[in-house]
Amino acid sequence: MMLAVPPALVLAGPAGSGKSTIAAAVAGPLGAAVVGLDDGGFADQHEVDLLALQERLDEVQDAPLIIVEGVFALALPPIRWAARWTVYVDTPPDIAIVRRALEAEDPRPVLRGYLEYGRDGLARFVANGRQLADLVVDGTQPLDAVADRIRQFVRAASPGRPPAPRPGRE
């Protein structure tokens, strides 16, 4: 028997772009479950544990909508292909790294990590998600405005109509 899978909204963008905060703001009014990739400390998408992600998704399979958020969410074909909607949170790297550093008890490891592999990873794996996304939002805009825009985007899609094809999804 095939299980009915809830539709998925995928949020991607640089570490510190605001994905987790935006996902929580979008989820509440929609009754959605949020599942994070927990990939902020990884050098590239190959370190993401897809089996652990599947276990977390199985735990929320009764939700009307699942929001998957993570740095490499659009760089991973299985996640991108399963998405009904994809959103890229476009935040300038300087703002994103400052946000991350300010959240850390000691900002030095965050800054060292960014210099060692973050800049390269952003350019190679994360920023490409911008071209793969159905919607690009500005991560420097007020949270309510960004969350409202994403909710409008999700609600505007007709339930019976498949998403328009996009690069990298075929």
PDB file of C-alpha atoms in Angstrom:
ATOM      1  CA  MET A   1       0.000   0.000   0.000  1.00  0.00           C
ATOM      2  CA  MET A   2       1.298   3.430  -0.920  1.00  0.00           C
ATOM      3  CA  LEU A   3       1.328   6.080   1.795  1.00  0.00           C
ATOM      4  CA  ALA A   4      -0.095   9.500   1.081  1.00  0.00           C
ATOM      5  CA  VAL A   5       2.726  11.987   1.443  1.00  0.00           C
ATOM      6  CA  PRO A   6       1.956  15.550   2.534  1.00  0.00           C
ATOM      7  CA  PRO A   7       3.070  18.295   0.170  1.00  0.00           C
ATOM      8  CA  ALA A   8       6.487  19.751   0.900  1.00  0.00           C
ATOM      9  CA  LEU A   9       7.721  23.314   0.864  1.00  0.00           C
ATOM     10  CA  VAL A  10      11.516  23.522   0.737  1.00  0.00           C
ATOM     11  CA  LEU A  11      13.429  26.552   2.050  1.00  0.00           C
ATOM     12  CA  ALA A  12      17.106  26.904   1.180  1.00  0.00           C
ATOM     13  CA  GLY A  13      19.720  29.602   1.526  1.00  0.00           C
ATOM     14  CA  PRO A  14      23.005  30.358   3.234  1.00  0.00           C
ATOM     15  CA  ALA A  15      23.568  29.566   6.897  1.00  0.00           C
ATOM     16  CA  GLY A  16      22.309  32.609   8.787  1.00  0.00           C
ATOM     17  CA  SER A  17      19.924  33.673   6.025  1.00  0.00           C
ATOM     18  CA  GLY A  18      16.882  33.270   8.279  1.00  0.00           C
ATOM     19  CA  LYS A  19      15.510  29.948   7.005  1.00  0.00           C
ATOM     20  CA  SER A  20      14.631  28.471  10.401  1.00  0.00           C
ATOM     21  CA  THR A  21      12.974  31.656  11.628  1.00  0.00           C
ATOM     22  CA  ILE A  22      11.060  32.065   8.373  1.00  0.00           C
ATOM     23  CA  ALA A  23      10.011  28.388   8.366  1.00  0.00           C
ATOM     24  CA  ALA A  24       8.560  28.724  11.870  1.00  0.00           C
ATOM     25  CA  ALA A  25       6.686  31.908  10.925  1.00  0.00           C
ATOM     26  CA  VAL A  26       5.252  30.315   7.780  1.00  0.00           C
ATOM     27  CA  ALA A  27       4.361  27.040   9.512  1.00  0.00           C
ATOM     28  CA  GLY A  28       2.133  28.340  12.297  1.00  0.00           C
ATOM     29  CA  PRO A  29      -0.800  29.732  10.295  1.00  0.00           C
ATOM     30  CA  LEU A  30      -0.633  26.819   7.831  1.00  0.00           C
ATOM     31  CA  GLY A  31      -0.486  24.096  10.486  1.00  0.00           C
ATOM     32  CA  ALA A  32       2.717  22.825   8.902  1.00  0.00           C
ATOM     33  CA  ALA A  33       5.474  20.753  10.475  1.00  0.00           C
ATOM     34  CA  VAL A  34       9.046  22.020  10.111  1.00  0.00           C
ATOM     35  CA  VAL A  35      11.899  19.598   9.533  1.00  0.00           C
ATOM     36  CA  GLY A  36      15.430  20.980   9.494  1.00  0.00           C
ATOM     37  CA  LEU A  37      18.273  19.336   7.632  1.00  0.00           C
ATOM     38  CA  ASP A  38      20.602  20.305  10.486  1.00  0.00           C
ATOM     39  CA  ASP A  39      23.258  20.940   7.852  1.00  0.00           C
ATOM     40  CA  GLY A  40      24.615  24.331   8.916  1.00  0.00           C
ATOM     41  CA  GLY A  41      28.003  22.972   9.983  1.00  0.00           C
ATOM     42  CA  PHE A  42      28.645  20.829   6.924  1.00  0.00           C
ATOM     43  CA  ALA A  43      31.151  21.612   4.191  1.00  0.00           C
ATOM     44  CA  ASP A  44      28.919  20.250   1.422  1.00  0.00           C
ATOM     45  CA  GLN A  45      25.668  18.459   0.754  1.00  0.00           C
ATOM     46  CA  HIS A  46      27.269  14.999   0.784  1.00  0.00           C
ATOM     47  CA  GLU A  47      27.472  15.155   4.578  1.00  0.00           C
ATOM     48  CA  VAL A  48      23.697  15.420   5.018  1.00  0.00           C
ATOM     49  CA  ASP A  49      22.278  12.239   6.556  1.00  0.00           C
ATOM     50  CA  LEU A  50      19.335  11.457   4.271  1.00  0.00           C
ATOM     51  CA  LEU A  51      18.286   8.414   6.319  1.00  0.00           C
ATOM     52  CA  ALA A  52      18.004  10.549   9.465  1.00  0.00           C
ATOM     53  CA  LEU A  53      16.035  13.100   7.443  1.00  0.00           C
ATOM     54  CA  GLN A  54      13.641  10.372   6.278  1.00  0.00           C
ATOM     55  CA  GLU A  55      13.101   9.297   9.892  1.00  0.00           C
ATOM     56  CA  ARG A  56      12.257  12.887  10.880  1.00  0.00           C
ATOM     57  CA  LEU A  57       9.883  13.178   7.908  1.00  0.00           C
ATOM     58  CA  ASP A  58       8.164   9.913   8.881  1.00  0.00           C
ATOM     59  CA  GLU A  59       7.462  11.389  12.331  1.00  0.00           C
ATOM     60  CA  VAL A  60       5.412  14.231  10.805  1.00  0.00           C
ATOM     61  CA  GLN A  61       3.713  12.380   7.948  1.00  0.00           C
ATOM     62  CA  ASP A  62       0.259  13.322   9.281  1.00  0.00           C
ATOM     63  CA  ALA A  63       0.909  17.058   8.927  1.00  0.00           C
ATOM     64  CA  PRO A  64      -1.040  18.866   6.183  1.00  0.00           C
ATOM     65  CA  LEU A  65       2.227  20.412   4.944  1.00  0.00           C
ATOM     66  CA  ILE A  66       5.885  19.757   5.665  1.00  0.00           C
ATOM     67  CA  ILE A  67       8.445  22.529   5.481  1.00  0.00           C
ATOM     68  CA  VAL A  68      11.981  21.239   4.931  1.00  0.00           C
ATOM     69  CA  GLU A  69      14.621  23.858   5.583  1.00  0.00           C
ATOM     70  CA  GLY A  70      18.364  23.681   5.240  1.00  0.00           C
ATOM     71  CA  VAL A  71      21.461  25.145   3.682  1.00  0.00           C
ATOM     72  CA  PHE A  72      21.730  22.334   1.125  1.00  0.00           C
ATOM     73  CA  ALA A  73      18.002  21.660   0.675  1.00  0.00           C
ATOM     74  CA  LEU A  74      17.988  22.590  -3.023  1.00  0.00           C
ATOM     75  CA  ALA A  75      21.400  21.021  -3.678  1.00  0.00           C
ATOM     76  CA  LEU A  76      20.031  17.565  -2.839  1.00  0.00           C
ATOM     77  CA  PRO A  77      18.031  16.131  -5.757  1.00  0.00           C
ATOM     78  CA  PRO A  78      15.815  13.822  -3.639  1.00  0.00           C
ATOM     79  CA  ILE A  79      14.606  16.778  -1.596  1.00  0.00           C
ATOM     80  CA  ARG A  80      14.236  19.085  -4.575  1.00  0.00           C
ATOM     81  CA  TRP A  81      12.289  16.474  -6.559  1.00  0.00           C
ATOM     82  CA  ALA A  82       9.896  15.812  -3.682  1.00  0.00           C
ATOM     83  CA  ALA A  83       9.111  19.496  -3.199  1.00  0.00           C
ATOM     84  CA  ARG A  84       5.804  20.968  -4.276  1.00  0.00           C
ATOM     85  CA  TRP A  85       7.209  24.486  -3.751  1.00  0.00           C
ATOM     86  CA  THR A  86      10.806  25.683  -3.430  1.00  0.00           C
ATOM     87  CA  VAL A  87      11.974  28.949  -1.921  1.00  0.00           C
ATOM     88  CA  TYR A  88      15.461  30.435  -1.753  1.00  0.00           C
ATOM     89  CA  VAL A  89      16.163  32.911   1.050  1.00  0.00           C
ATOM     90  CA  ASP A  90      18.565  35.381  -0.537  1.00  0.00           C
ATOM     91  CA  THR A  91      20.643  37.054   2.157  1.00  0.00           C
ATOM     92  CA  PRO A  92      24.001  38.749   1.524  1.00  0.00           C
ATOM     93  CA  PRO A  93      26.888  36.630   2.888  1.00  0.00           C
ATOM     94  CA  ASP A  94      28.114  39.375   5.226  1.00  0.00           C
ATOM     95  CA  ILE A  95      24.720  39.662   6.922  1.00  0.00           C
ATOM     96  CA  ALA A  96      24.300  35.878   7.113  1.00  0.00           C
ATOM     97  CA  ILE A  97      27.716  35.293   8.712  1.00  0.00           C
ATOM     98  CA  VAL A  98      27.206  38.107  11.227  1.00  0.00           C
ATOM     99  CA  ARG A  99      23.844  36.588  12.221  1.00  0.00           C
ATOM    100  CA  ARG A 100      25.464  33.197  12.761  1.00  0.00           C
ATOM    101  CA  ALA A 101      28.378  34.661  14.700  1.00  0.00           C
ATOM    102  CA  LEU A 102      26.073  36.652  16.980  1.00  0.00           C
ATOM    103  CA  GLU A 103      24.070  33.515  17.824  1.00  0.00           C
ATOM    104  CA  ALA A 104      27.189  31.589  18.856  1.00  0.00           C
ATOM    105  CA  GLU A 105      28.556  31.635  22.382  1.00  0.00           C
ATOM    106  CA  ASP A 106      32.011  32.038  20.833  1.00  0.00           C
ATOM    107  CA  PRO A 107      31.881  33.539  17.327  1.00  0.00           C
ATOM    108  CA  ARG A 108      35.458  32.564  16.425  1.00  0.00           C
ATOM    109  CA  PRO A 109      34.706  28.995  15.250  1.00  0.00           C
ATOM    110  CA  VAL A 110      31.830  30.314  13.130  1.00  0.00           C
ATOM    111  CA  LEU A 111      34.075  32.891  11.484  1.00  0.00           C
ATOM    112  CA  ARG A 112      36.959  30.416  11.006  1.00  0.00           C
ATOM    113  CA  GLY A 113      34.576  27.851   9.507  1.00  0.00           C
ATOM    114  CA  TYR A 114      33.236  30.396   7.070  1.00  0.00           C
ATOM    115  CA  LEU A 115      36.742  31.351   5.962  1.00  0.00           C
ATOM    116  CA  GLU A 116      37.871  27.708   5.686  1.00  0.00           C
ATOM    117  CA  TYR A 117      34.960  26.224   3.757  1.00  0.00           C
ATOM    118  CA  GLY A 118      31.873  28.403   4.020  1.00  0.00           C
ATOM    119  CA  ARG A 119      32.670  30.859   1.246  1.00  0.00           C
ATOM    120  CA  ASP A 120      33.569  28.084  -1.182  1.00  0.00           C
ATOM    121  CA  GLY A 121      30.561  25.964  -0.199  1.00  0.00           C
ATOM    122  CA  LEU A 122      28.231  28.917  -0.607  1.00  0.00           C
ATOM    123  CA  ALA A 123      29.482  29.573  -4.115  1.00  0.00           C
ATOM    124  CA  ARG A 124      29.608  25.911  -5.185  1.00  0.00           C
ATOM    125  CA  PHE A 125      26.489  24.419  -3.640  1.00  0.00           C
ATOM    126  CA  VAL A 126      24.175  26.902  -1.966  1.00  0.00           C
ATOM    127  CA  ALA A 127      23.950  29.951  -4.241  1.00  0.00           C
ATOM    128  CA  ASN A 128      22.961  27.725  -7.181  1.00  0.00           C
ATOM    129  CA  GLY A 129      19.711  27.047  -5.339  1.00  0.00           C
ATOM    130  CA  ARG A 130      18.619  30.534  -6.296  1.00  0.00           C
ATOM    131  CA  GLN A 131      18.192  29.414  -9.929  1.00  0.00           C
ATOM    132  CA  LEU A 132      16.384  26.231  -8.878  1.00  0.00           C
ATOM    133  CA  ALA A 133      13.810  27.924  -6.667  1.00  0.00           C
ATOM    134  CA  ASP A 134      10.236  28.732  -7.618  1.00  0.00           C
ATOM    135  CA  LEU A 135      10.378  31.828  -5.429  1.00  0.00           C
ATOM    136  CA  VAL A 136      13.271  33.963  -4.174  1.00  0.00           C
ATOM    137  CA  VAL A 137      12.702  36.070  -1.054  1.00  0.00           C
ATOM    138  CA  ASP A 138      14.918  38.744   0.464  1.00  0.00           C
ATOM    139  CA  GLY A 139      16.216  37.534   3.829  1.00  0.00           C
ATOM    140  CA  THR A 140      16.881  41.111   4.944  1.00  0.00           C
ATOM    141  CA  GLN A 141      13.207  42.122   4.770  1.00  0.00           C
ATOM    142  CA  PRO A 142      10.922  42.084   7.840  1.00  0.00           C
ATOM    143  CA  LEU A 143       9.986  38.561   8.929  1.00  0.00           C
ATOM    144  CA  ASP A 144       6.232  39.124   8.688  1.00  0.00           C
ATOM    145  CA  ALA A 145       6.500  40.379   5.103  1.00  0.00           C
ATOM    146  CA  VAL A 146       8.648  37.432   3.995  1.00  0.00           C
ATOM    147  CA  ALA A 147       6.437  34.862   5.746  1.00  0.00           C
ATOM    148  CA  ASP A 148       3.286  36.424   4.274  1.00  0.00           C
ATOM    149  CA  ARG A 149       4.799  36.323   0.778  1.00  0.00           C
ATOM    150  CA  ILE A 150       5.640  32.623   1.102  1.00  0.00           C
ATOM    151  CA  ARG A 151       2.202  31.748   2.516  1.00  0.00           C
ATOM    152  CA  GLN A 152       0.545  33.612  -0.379  1.00  0.00           C
ATOM    153  CA  PHE A 153       2.770  31.717  -2.802  1.00  0.00           C
ATOM    154  CA  VAL A 154       1.781  28.356  -1.284  1.00  0.00           C
ATOM    155  CA  ARG A 155      -1.937  29.187  -1.121  1.00  0.00           C
ATOM    156  CA  ALA A 156      -1.993  30.471  -4.720  1.00  0.00           C
ATOM    157  CA  ALA A 157      -1.068  27.083  -6.152  1.00  0.00           C
ATOM    158  CA  SER A 158      -4.052  25.052  -7.330  1.00  0.00           C
ATOM    159  CA  PRO A 159      -4.259  21.745  -5.425  1.00  0.00           C
ATOM    160  CA  GLY A 160      -4.800  19.655  -8.553  1.00  0.00           C
ATOM    161  CA  ARG A 161      -2.269  21.379 -10.760  1.00  0.00           C
ATOM    162  CA  PRO A 162       1.288  20.031 -10.833  1.00  0.00           C
ATOM    163  CA  PRO A 163       4.101  22.520 -10.293  1.00  0.00           C
ATOM    164  CA  ALA A 164       5.640  24.078 -13.380  1.00  0.00           C
ATOM    165  CA  PRO A 165       8.831  22.316 -14.488  1.00  0.00           C
ATOM    166  CA  ARG A 166      12.003  24.023 -13.391  1.00  0.00           C
ATOM    167  CA  PRO A 167      15.690  23.463 -14.054  1.00  0.00           C
ATOM    168  CA  GLY A 168      17.171  20.532 -12.169  1.00  0.00           C
ATOM    169  CA  ARG A 169      13.839  18.975 -11.298  1.00  0.00           C
ATOM    170  CA  GLU A 170      13.398  16.696 -14.304  1.00  0.00           C
TER     171      GLU A 170
END
